[in-house]
PDB file of C-alpha atoms in Angstrom:
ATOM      1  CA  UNK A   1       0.000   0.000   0.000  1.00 84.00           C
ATOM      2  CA  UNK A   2       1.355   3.389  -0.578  1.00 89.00           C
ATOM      3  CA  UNK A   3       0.073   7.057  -0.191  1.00 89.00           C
ATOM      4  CA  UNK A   4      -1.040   9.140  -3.246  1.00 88.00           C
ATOM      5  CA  UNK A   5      -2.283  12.737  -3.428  1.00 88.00           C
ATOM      6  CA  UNK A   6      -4.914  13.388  -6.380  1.00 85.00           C
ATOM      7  CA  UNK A   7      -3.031  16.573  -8.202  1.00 84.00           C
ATOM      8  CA  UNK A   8      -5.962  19.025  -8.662  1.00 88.00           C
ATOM      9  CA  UNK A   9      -7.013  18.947  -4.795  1.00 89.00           C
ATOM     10  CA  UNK A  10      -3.954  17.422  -3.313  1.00 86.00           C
ATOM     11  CA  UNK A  11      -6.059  14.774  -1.054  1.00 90.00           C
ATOM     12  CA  UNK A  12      -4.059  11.835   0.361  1.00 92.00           C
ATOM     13  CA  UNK A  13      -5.553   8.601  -0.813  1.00 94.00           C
ATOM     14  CA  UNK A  14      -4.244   5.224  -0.830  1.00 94.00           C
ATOM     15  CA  UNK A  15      -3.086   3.255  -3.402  1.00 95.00           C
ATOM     16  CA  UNK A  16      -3.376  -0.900  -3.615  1.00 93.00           C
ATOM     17  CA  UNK A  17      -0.494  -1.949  -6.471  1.00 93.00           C
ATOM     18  CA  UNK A  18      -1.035  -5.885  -7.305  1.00 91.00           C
ATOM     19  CA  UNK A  19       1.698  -6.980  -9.577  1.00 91.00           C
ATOM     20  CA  UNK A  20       0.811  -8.852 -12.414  1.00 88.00           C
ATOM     21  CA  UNK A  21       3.450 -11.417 -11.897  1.00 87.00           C
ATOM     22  CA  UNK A  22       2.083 -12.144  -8.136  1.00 87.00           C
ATOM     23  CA  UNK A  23      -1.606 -12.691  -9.225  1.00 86.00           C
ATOM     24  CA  UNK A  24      -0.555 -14.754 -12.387  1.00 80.00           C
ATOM     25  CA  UNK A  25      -2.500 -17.631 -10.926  1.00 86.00           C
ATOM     26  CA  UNK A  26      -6.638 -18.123 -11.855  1.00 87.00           C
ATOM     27  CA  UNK A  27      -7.182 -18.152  -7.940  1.00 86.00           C
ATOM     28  CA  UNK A  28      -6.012 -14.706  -7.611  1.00 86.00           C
ATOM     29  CA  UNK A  29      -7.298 -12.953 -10.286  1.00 87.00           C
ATOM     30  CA  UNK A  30     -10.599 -14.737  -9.139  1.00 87.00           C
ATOM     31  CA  UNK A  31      -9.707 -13.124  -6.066  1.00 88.00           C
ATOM     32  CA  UNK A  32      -9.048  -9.192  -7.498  1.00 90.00           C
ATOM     33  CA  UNK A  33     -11.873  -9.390  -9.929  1.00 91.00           C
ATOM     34  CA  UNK A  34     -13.870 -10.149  -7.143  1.00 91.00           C
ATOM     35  CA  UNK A  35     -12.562  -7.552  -4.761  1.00 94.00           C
ATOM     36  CA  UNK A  36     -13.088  -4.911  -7.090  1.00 95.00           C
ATOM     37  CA  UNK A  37     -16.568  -5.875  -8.164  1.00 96.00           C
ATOM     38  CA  UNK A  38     -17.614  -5.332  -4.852  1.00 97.00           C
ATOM     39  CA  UNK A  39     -15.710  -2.617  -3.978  1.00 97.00           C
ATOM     40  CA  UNK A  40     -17.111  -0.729  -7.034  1.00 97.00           C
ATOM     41  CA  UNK A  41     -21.278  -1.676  -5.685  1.00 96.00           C
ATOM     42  CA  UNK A  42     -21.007  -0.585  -2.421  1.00 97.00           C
ATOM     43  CA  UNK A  43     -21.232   3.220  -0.537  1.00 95.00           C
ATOM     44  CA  UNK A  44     -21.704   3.312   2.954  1.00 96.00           C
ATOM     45  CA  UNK A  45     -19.662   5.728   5.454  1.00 95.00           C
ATOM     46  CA  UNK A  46     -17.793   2.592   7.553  1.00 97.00           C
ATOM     47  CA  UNK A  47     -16.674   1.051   4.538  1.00 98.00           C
ATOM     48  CA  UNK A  48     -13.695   1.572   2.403  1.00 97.00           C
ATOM     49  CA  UNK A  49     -14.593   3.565  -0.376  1.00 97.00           C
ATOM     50  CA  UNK A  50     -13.046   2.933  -4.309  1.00 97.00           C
ATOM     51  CA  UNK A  51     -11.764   5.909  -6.376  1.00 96.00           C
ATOM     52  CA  UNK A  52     -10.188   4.601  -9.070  1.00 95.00           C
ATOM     53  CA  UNK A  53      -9.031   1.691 -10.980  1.00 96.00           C
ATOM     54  CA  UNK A  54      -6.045   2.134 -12.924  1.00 95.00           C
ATOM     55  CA  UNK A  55      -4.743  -1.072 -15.532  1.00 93.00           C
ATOM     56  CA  UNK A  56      -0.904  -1.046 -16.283  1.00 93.00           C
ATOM     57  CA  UNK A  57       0.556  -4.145 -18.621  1.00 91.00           C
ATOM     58  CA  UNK A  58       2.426  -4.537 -14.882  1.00 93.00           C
ATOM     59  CA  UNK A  59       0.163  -4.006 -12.362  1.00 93.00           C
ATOM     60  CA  UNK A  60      -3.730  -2.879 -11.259  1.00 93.00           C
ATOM     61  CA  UNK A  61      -3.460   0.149  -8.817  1.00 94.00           C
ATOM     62  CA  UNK A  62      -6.942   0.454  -6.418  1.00 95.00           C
ATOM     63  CA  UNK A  63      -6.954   4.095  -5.179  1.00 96.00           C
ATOM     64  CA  UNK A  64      -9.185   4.680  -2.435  1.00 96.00           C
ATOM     65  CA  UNK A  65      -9.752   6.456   0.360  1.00 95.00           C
ATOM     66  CA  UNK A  66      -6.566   7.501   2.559  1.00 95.00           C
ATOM     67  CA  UNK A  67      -7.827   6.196   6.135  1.00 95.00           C
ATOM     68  CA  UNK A  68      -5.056   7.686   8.376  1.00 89.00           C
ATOM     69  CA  UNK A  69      -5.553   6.102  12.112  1.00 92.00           C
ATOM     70  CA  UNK A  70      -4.018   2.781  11.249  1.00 94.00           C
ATOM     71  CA  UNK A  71      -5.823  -0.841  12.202  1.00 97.00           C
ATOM     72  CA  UNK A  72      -8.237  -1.461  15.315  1.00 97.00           C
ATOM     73  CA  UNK A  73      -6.181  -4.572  15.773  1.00 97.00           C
ATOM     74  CA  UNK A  74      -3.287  -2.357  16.655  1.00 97.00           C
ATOM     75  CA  UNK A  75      -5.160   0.115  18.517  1.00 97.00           C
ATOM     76  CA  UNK A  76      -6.955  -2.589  20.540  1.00 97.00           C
ATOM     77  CA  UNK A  77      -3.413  -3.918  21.131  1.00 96.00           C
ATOM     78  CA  UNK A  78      -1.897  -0.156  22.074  1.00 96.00           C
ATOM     79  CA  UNK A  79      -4.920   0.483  24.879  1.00 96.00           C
ATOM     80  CA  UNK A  80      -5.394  -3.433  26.179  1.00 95.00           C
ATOM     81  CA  UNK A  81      -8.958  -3.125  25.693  1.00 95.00           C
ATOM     82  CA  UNK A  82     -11.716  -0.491  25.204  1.00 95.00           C
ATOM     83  CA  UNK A  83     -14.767   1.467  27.430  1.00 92.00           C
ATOM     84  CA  UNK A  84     -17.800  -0.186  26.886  1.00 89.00           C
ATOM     85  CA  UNK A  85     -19.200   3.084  25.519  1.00 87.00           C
ATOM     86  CA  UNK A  86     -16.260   3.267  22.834  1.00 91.00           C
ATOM     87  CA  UNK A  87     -16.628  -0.165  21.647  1.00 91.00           C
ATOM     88  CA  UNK A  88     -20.310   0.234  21.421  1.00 87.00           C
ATOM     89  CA  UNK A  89     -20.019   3.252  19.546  1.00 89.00           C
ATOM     90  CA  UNK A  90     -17.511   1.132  16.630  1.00 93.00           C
ATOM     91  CA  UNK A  91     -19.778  -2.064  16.968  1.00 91.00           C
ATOM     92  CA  UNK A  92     -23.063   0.114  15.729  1.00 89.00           C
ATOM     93  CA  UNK A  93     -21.089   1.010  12.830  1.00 93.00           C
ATOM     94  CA  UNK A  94     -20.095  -2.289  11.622  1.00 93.00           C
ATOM     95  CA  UNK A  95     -23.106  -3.459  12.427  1.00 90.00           C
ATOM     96  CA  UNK A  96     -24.642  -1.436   9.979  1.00 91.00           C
ATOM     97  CA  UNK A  97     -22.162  -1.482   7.550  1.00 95.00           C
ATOM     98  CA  UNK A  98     -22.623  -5.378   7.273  1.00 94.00           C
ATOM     99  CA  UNK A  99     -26.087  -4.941   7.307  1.00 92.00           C
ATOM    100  CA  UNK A 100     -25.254  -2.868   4.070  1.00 94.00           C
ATOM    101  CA  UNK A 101     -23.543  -5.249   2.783  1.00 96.00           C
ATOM    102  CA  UNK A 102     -25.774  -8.147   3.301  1.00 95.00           C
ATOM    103  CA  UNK A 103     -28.559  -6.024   1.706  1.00 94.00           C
ATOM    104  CA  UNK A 104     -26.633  -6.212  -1.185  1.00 96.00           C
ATOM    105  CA  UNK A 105     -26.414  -9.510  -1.581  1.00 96.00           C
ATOM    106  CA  UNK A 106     -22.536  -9.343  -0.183  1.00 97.00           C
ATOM    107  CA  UNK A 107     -21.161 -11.429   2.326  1.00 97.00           C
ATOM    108  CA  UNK A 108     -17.519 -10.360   3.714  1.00 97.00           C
ATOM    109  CA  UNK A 109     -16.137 -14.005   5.377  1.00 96.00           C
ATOM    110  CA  UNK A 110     -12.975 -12.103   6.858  1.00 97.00           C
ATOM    111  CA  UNK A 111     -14.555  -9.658   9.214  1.00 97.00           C
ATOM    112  CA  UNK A 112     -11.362  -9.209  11.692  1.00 98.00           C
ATOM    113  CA  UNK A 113     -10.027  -5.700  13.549  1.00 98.00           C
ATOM    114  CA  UNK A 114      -6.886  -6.521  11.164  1.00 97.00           C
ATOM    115  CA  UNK A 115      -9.316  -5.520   8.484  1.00 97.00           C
ATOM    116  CA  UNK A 116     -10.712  -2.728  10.464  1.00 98.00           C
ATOM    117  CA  UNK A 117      -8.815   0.779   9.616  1.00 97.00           C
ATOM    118  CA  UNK A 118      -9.727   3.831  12.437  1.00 97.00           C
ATOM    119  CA  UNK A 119     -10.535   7.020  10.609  1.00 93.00           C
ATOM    120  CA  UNK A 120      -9.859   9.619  12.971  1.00 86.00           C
ATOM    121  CA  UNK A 121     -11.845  12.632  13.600  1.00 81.00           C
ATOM    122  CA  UNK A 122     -11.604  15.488  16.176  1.00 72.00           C
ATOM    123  CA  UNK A 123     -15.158  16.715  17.494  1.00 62.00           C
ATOM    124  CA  UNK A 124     -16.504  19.179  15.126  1.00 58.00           C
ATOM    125  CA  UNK A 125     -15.042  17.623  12.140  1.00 56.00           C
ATOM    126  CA  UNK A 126     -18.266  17.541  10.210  1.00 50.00           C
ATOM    127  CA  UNK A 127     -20.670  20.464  11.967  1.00 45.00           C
ATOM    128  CA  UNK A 128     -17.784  22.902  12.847  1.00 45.00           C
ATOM    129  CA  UNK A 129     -18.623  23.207  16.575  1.00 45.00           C
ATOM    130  CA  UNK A 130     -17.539  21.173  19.991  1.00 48.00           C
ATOM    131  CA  UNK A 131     -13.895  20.538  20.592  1.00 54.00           C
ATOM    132  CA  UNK A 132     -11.528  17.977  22.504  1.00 60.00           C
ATOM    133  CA  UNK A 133      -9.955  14.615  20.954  1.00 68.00           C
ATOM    134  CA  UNK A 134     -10.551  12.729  18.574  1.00 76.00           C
ATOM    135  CA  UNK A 135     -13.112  10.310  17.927  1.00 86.00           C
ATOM    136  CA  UNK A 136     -12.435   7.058  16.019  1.00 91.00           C
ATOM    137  CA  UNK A 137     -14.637   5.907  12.985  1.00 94.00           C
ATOM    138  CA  UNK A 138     -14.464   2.184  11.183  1.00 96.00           C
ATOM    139  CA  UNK A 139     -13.594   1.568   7.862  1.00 97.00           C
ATOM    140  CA  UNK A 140     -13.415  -2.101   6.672  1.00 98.00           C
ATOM    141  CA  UNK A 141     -11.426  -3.761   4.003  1.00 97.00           C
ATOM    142  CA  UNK A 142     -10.614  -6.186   2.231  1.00 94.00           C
ATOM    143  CA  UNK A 143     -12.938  -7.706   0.144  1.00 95.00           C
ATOM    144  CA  UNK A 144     -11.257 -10.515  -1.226  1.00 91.00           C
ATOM    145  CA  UNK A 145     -12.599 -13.449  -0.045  1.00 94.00           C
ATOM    146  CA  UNK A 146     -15.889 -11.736  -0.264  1.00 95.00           C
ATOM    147  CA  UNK A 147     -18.922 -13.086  -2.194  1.00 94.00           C
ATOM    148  CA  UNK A 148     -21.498 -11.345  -3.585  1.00 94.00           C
ATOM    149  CA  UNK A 149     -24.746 -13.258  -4.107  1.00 94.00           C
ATOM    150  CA  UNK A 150     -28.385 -13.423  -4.720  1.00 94.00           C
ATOM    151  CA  UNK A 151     -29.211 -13.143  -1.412  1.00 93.00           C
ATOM    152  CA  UNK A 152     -26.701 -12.718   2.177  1.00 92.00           C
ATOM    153  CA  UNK A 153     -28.753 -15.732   3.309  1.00 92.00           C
ATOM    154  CA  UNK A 154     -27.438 -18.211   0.327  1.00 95.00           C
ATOM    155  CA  UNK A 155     -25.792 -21.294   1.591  1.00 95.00           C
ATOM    156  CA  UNK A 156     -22.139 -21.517   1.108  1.00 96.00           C
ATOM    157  CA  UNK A 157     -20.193 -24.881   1.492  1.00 94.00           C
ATOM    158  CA  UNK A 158     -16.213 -22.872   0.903  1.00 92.00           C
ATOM    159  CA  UNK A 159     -14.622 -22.251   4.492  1.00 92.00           C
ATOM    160  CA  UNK A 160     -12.228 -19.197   4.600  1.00 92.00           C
ATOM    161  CA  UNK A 161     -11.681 -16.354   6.536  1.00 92.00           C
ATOM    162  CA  UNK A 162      -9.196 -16.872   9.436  1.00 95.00           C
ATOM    163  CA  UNK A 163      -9.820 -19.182  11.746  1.00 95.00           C
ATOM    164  CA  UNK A 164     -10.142 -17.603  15.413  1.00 96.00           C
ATOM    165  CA  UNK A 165     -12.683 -15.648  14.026  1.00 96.00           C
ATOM    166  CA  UNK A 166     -14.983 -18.352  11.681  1.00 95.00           C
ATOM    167  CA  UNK A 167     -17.976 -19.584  12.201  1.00 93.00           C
ATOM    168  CA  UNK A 168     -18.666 -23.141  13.960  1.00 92.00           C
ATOM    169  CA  UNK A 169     -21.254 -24.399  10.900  1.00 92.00           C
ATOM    170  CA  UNK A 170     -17.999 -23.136   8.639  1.00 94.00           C
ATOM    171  CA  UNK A 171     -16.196 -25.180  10.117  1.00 94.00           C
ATOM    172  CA  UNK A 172     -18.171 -28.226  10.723  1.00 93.00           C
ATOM    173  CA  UNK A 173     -18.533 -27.847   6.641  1.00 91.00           C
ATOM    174  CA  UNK A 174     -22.213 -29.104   6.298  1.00 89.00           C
ATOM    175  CA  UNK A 175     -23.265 -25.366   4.903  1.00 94.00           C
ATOM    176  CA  UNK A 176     -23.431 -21.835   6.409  1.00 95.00           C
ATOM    177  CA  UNK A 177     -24.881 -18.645   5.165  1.00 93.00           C
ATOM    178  CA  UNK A 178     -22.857 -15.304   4.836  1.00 93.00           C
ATOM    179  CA  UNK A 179     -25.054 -13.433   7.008  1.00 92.00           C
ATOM    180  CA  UNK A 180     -25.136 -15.601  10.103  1.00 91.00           C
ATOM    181  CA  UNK A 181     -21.045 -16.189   9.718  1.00 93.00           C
ATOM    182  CA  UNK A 182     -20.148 -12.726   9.313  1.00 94.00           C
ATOM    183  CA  UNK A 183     -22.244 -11.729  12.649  1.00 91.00           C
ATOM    184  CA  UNK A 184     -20.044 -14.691  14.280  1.00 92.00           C
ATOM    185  CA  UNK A 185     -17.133 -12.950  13.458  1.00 94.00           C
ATOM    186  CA  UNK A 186     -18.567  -9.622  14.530  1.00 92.00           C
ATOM    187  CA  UNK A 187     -18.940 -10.984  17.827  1.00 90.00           C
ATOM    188  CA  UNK A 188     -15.377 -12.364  18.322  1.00 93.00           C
ATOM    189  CA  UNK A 189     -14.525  -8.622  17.329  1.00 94.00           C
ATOM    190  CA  UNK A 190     -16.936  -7.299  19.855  1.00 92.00           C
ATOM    191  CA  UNK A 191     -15.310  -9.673  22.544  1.00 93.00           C
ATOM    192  CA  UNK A 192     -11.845  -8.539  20.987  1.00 95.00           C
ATOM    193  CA  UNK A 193     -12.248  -4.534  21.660  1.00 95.00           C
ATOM    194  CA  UNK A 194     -14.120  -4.944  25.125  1.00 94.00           C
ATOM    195  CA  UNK A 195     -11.739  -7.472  26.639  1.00 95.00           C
ATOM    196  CA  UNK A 196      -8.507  -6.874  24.795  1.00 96.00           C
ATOM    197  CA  UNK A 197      -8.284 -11.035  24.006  1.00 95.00           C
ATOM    198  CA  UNK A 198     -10.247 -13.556  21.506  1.00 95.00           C
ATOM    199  CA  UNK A 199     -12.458 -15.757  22.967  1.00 93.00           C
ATOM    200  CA  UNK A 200     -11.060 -18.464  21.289  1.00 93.00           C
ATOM    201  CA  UNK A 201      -7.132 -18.517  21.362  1.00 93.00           C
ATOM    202  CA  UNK A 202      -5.414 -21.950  20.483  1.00 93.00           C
ATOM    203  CA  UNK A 203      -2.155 -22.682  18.711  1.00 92.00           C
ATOM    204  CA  UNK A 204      -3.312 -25.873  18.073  1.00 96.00           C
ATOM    205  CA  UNK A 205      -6.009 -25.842  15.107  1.00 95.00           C
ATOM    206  CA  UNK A 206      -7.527 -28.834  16.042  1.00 95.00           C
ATOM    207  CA  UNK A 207      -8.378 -27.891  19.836  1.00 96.00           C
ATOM    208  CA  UNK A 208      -9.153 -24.340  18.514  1.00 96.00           C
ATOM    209  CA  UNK A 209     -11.635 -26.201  16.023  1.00 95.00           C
ATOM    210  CA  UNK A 210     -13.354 -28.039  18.873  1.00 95.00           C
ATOM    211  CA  UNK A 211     -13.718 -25.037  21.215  1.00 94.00           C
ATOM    212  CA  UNK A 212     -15.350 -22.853  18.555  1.00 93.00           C
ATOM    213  CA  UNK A 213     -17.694 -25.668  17.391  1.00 92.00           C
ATOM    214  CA  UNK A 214     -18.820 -26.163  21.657  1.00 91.00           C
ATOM    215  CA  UNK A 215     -18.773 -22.192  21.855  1.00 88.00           C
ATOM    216  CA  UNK A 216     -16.087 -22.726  24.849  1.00 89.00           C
ATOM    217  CA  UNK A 217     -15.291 -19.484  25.916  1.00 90.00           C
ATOM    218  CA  UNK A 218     -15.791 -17.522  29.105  1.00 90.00           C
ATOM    219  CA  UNK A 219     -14.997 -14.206  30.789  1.00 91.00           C
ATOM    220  CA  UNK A 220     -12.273 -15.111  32.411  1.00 90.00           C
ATOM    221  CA  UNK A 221      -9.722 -12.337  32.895  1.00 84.00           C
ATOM    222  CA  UNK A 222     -11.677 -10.083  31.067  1.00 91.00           C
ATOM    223  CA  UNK A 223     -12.373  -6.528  33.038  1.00 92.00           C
ATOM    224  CA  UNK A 224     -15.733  -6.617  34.572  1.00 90.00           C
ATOM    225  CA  UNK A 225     -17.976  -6.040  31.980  1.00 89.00           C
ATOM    226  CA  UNK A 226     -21.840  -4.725  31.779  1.00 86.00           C
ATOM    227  CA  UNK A 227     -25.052  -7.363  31.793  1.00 84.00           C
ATOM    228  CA  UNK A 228     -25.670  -6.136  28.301  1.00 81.00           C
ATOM    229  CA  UNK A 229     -22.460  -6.298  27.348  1.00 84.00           C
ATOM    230  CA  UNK A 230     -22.290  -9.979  28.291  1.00 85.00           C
ATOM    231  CA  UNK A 231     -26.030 -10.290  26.597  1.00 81.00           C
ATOM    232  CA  UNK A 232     -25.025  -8.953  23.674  1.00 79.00           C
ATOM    233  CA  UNK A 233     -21.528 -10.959  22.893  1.00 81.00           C
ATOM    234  CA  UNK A 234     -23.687 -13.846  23.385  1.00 78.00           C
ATOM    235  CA  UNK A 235     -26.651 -12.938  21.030  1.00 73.00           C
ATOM    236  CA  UNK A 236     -23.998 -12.229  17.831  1.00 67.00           C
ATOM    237  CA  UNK A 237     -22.150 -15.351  18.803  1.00 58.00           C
ATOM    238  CA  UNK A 238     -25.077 -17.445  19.897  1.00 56.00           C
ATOM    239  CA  UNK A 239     -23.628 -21.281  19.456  1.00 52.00           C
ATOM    240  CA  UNK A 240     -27.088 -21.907  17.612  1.00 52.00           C
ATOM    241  CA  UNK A 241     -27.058 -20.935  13.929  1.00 54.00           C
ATOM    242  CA  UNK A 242     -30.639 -20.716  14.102  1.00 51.00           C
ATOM    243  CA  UNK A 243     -30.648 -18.572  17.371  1.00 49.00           C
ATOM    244  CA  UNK A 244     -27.884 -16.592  15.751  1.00 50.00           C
ATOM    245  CA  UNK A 245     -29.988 -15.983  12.749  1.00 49.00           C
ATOM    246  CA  UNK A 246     -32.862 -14.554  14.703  1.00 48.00           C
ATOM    247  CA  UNK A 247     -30.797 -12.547  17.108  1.00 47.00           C
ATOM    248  CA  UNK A 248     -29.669 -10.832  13.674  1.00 45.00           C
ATOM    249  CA  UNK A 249     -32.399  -8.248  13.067  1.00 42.00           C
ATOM    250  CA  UNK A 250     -32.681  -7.052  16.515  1.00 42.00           C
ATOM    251  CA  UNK A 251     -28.552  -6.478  16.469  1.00 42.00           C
ATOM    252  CA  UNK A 252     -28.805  -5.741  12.871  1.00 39.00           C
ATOM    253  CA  UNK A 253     -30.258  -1.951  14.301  1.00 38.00           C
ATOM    254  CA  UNK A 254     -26.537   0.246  14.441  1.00 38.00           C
ATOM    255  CA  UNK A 255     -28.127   1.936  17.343  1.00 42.00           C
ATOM    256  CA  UNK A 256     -28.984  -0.637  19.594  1.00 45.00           C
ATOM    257  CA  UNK A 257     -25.599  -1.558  20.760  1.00 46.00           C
ATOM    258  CA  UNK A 258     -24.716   1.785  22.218  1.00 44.00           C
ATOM    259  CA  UNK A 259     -28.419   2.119  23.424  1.00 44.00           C
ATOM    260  CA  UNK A 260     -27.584  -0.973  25.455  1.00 45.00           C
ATOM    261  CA  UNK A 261     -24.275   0.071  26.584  1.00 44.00           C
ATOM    262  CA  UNK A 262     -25.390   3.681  27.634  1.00 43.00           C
ATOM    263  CA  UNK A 263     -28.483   2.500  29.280  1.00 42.00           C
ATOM    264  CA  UNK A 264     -26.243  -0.155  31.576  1.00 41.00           C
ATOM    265  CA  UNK A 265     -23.827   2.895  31.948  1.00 43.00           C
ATOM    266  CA  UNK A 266     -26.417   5.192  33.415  1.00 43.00           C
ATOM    267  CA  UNK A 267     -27.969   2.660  35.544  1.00 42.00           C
ATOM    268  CA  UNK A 268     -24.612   1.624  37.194  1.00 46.00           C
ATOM    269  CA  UNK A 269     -24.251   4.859  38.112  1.00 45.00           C
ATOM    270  CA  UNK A 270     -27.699   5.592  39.965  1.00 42.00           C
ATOM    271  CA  UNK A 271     -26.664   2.117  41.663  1.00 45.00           C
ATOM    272  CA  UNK A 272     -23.603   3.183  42.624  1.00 45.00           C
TER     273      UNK A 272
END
């Protein structure tokens, strides 16, 4: 990846420069054609937006947006782990920008915070008033291993994605749907930014396998965390595809995470 400026306004993007040579293989340029077919359908403010597709006889360049405050893998690794209220505030928003996507017809597979980029903003940014630091927004990448299909709820019999973060019916391999793995994965993220750790954490695949297919995980060294904090890890990683399924619409609403989170906020605080 490298950093452009576009000459008439001078505004930083990125720019994605796949070698010919390293995608010679059908795999691969399965893989970019798919990327930028996606990347080209979609518009939504937490994910990465597309400028420009340039074709050299050497390489593709993707120009997109420049997204400036770096991974929330890295940032989640920086701070240990984030305030309920923060993480509920970048849950909402990939929340709904899956729920874009899976109105589309797109399924990610490869949700992750490694494929989370922070977009920072100070207060006032967008209506000129307020002050202080910065806030963080989501953008997420990487399309690759996306799929886009007739509907998010299609069943799909190709595991991918990495592993700590997939989905037990993935794994299992008798069929999943887009939709229900990607919220699996957003769960494992929510569990990531609130506790600092993945719920499931094995070197050994086959163990790590067997405790995502049981849903063995606890809260165990994890800082003391809100009832609906707790209730709603559990509803976006429900072991139950079905359950998981059905607990989709009511998380599917970008609000309702921080409504949960602020309301168990304020109500620790009268108790306290």
């Amino acid at each position: 990846m490298r950093l452009g400026h576009e000459v008439r306004t001078g505004e930083a993007v990125a720019v994605k420069v796949l070698e010919r040579a390293r995608i010679a293989d059908a795999d691969s340029r399965a893989r970019l054609h798919n990327e930028i077919e996606i990347l080209r359908k979609i518009e939504h403010a937490s994910l990465l937006r597309l400028l420009e597709v340039i074709d050299e006889p050497d390489a593709t360049y993707l120009v997109t947006e420049h997204v400036s405050g770096g991974e929330l893998f890295a940032y989640i690794d920086k701070v240990g782990h984030l305030p309920e209220t923060e993480a509920a505030e970048l849950f909402a928003q990939m929340l709904s920008a899956v729920d874009s996507l899976h109105a589309l017809g797109i399924v990610h597979r490869d949700l992750k915070p490694e494929n989370m980029l922070l977009e920072l903003r100070q207060h006032g940014d967008s209506s000129g008033g307020g002050g202080g630091g910065p806030t963080r927004e989501i953008k997420i990448i990487d399309f690759g291993l996306g799929a886009l299909l007739p509907s998010a709820d299609e069943v799909l019999t190709s595991a991918c994605g990495s592993p700590h973060y997939a989905a037990p019916e993935m794994l299992i391999g008798d069929g999943y749907t887009g939709r229900r793995a990607d919220l699996w994965s957003l769960g494992v993220c929510l569990y990531a930014t609130l506790c600092g750790c993945l719920p499931f954490d094995e070197d050994d695949m086959e163990v790590l396998y067997d405790k995502i297919i049981d849903g063995d995980f606890s809260f165990d060294g994890c800082p003391v965390l809100s009832a609906a904090a707790i209730a709603l890890i559990k509803g976006a990683r429900g072991r139950a595809c079905a359950r998981r399924g059905d607990a989709a619409p009511r998380l599917g609403g970008a609000r309702l995470a921080i409504c949960l989170l602020y309301t168990s906020d304020a109500a620790d605080e009268e108790d306290s």
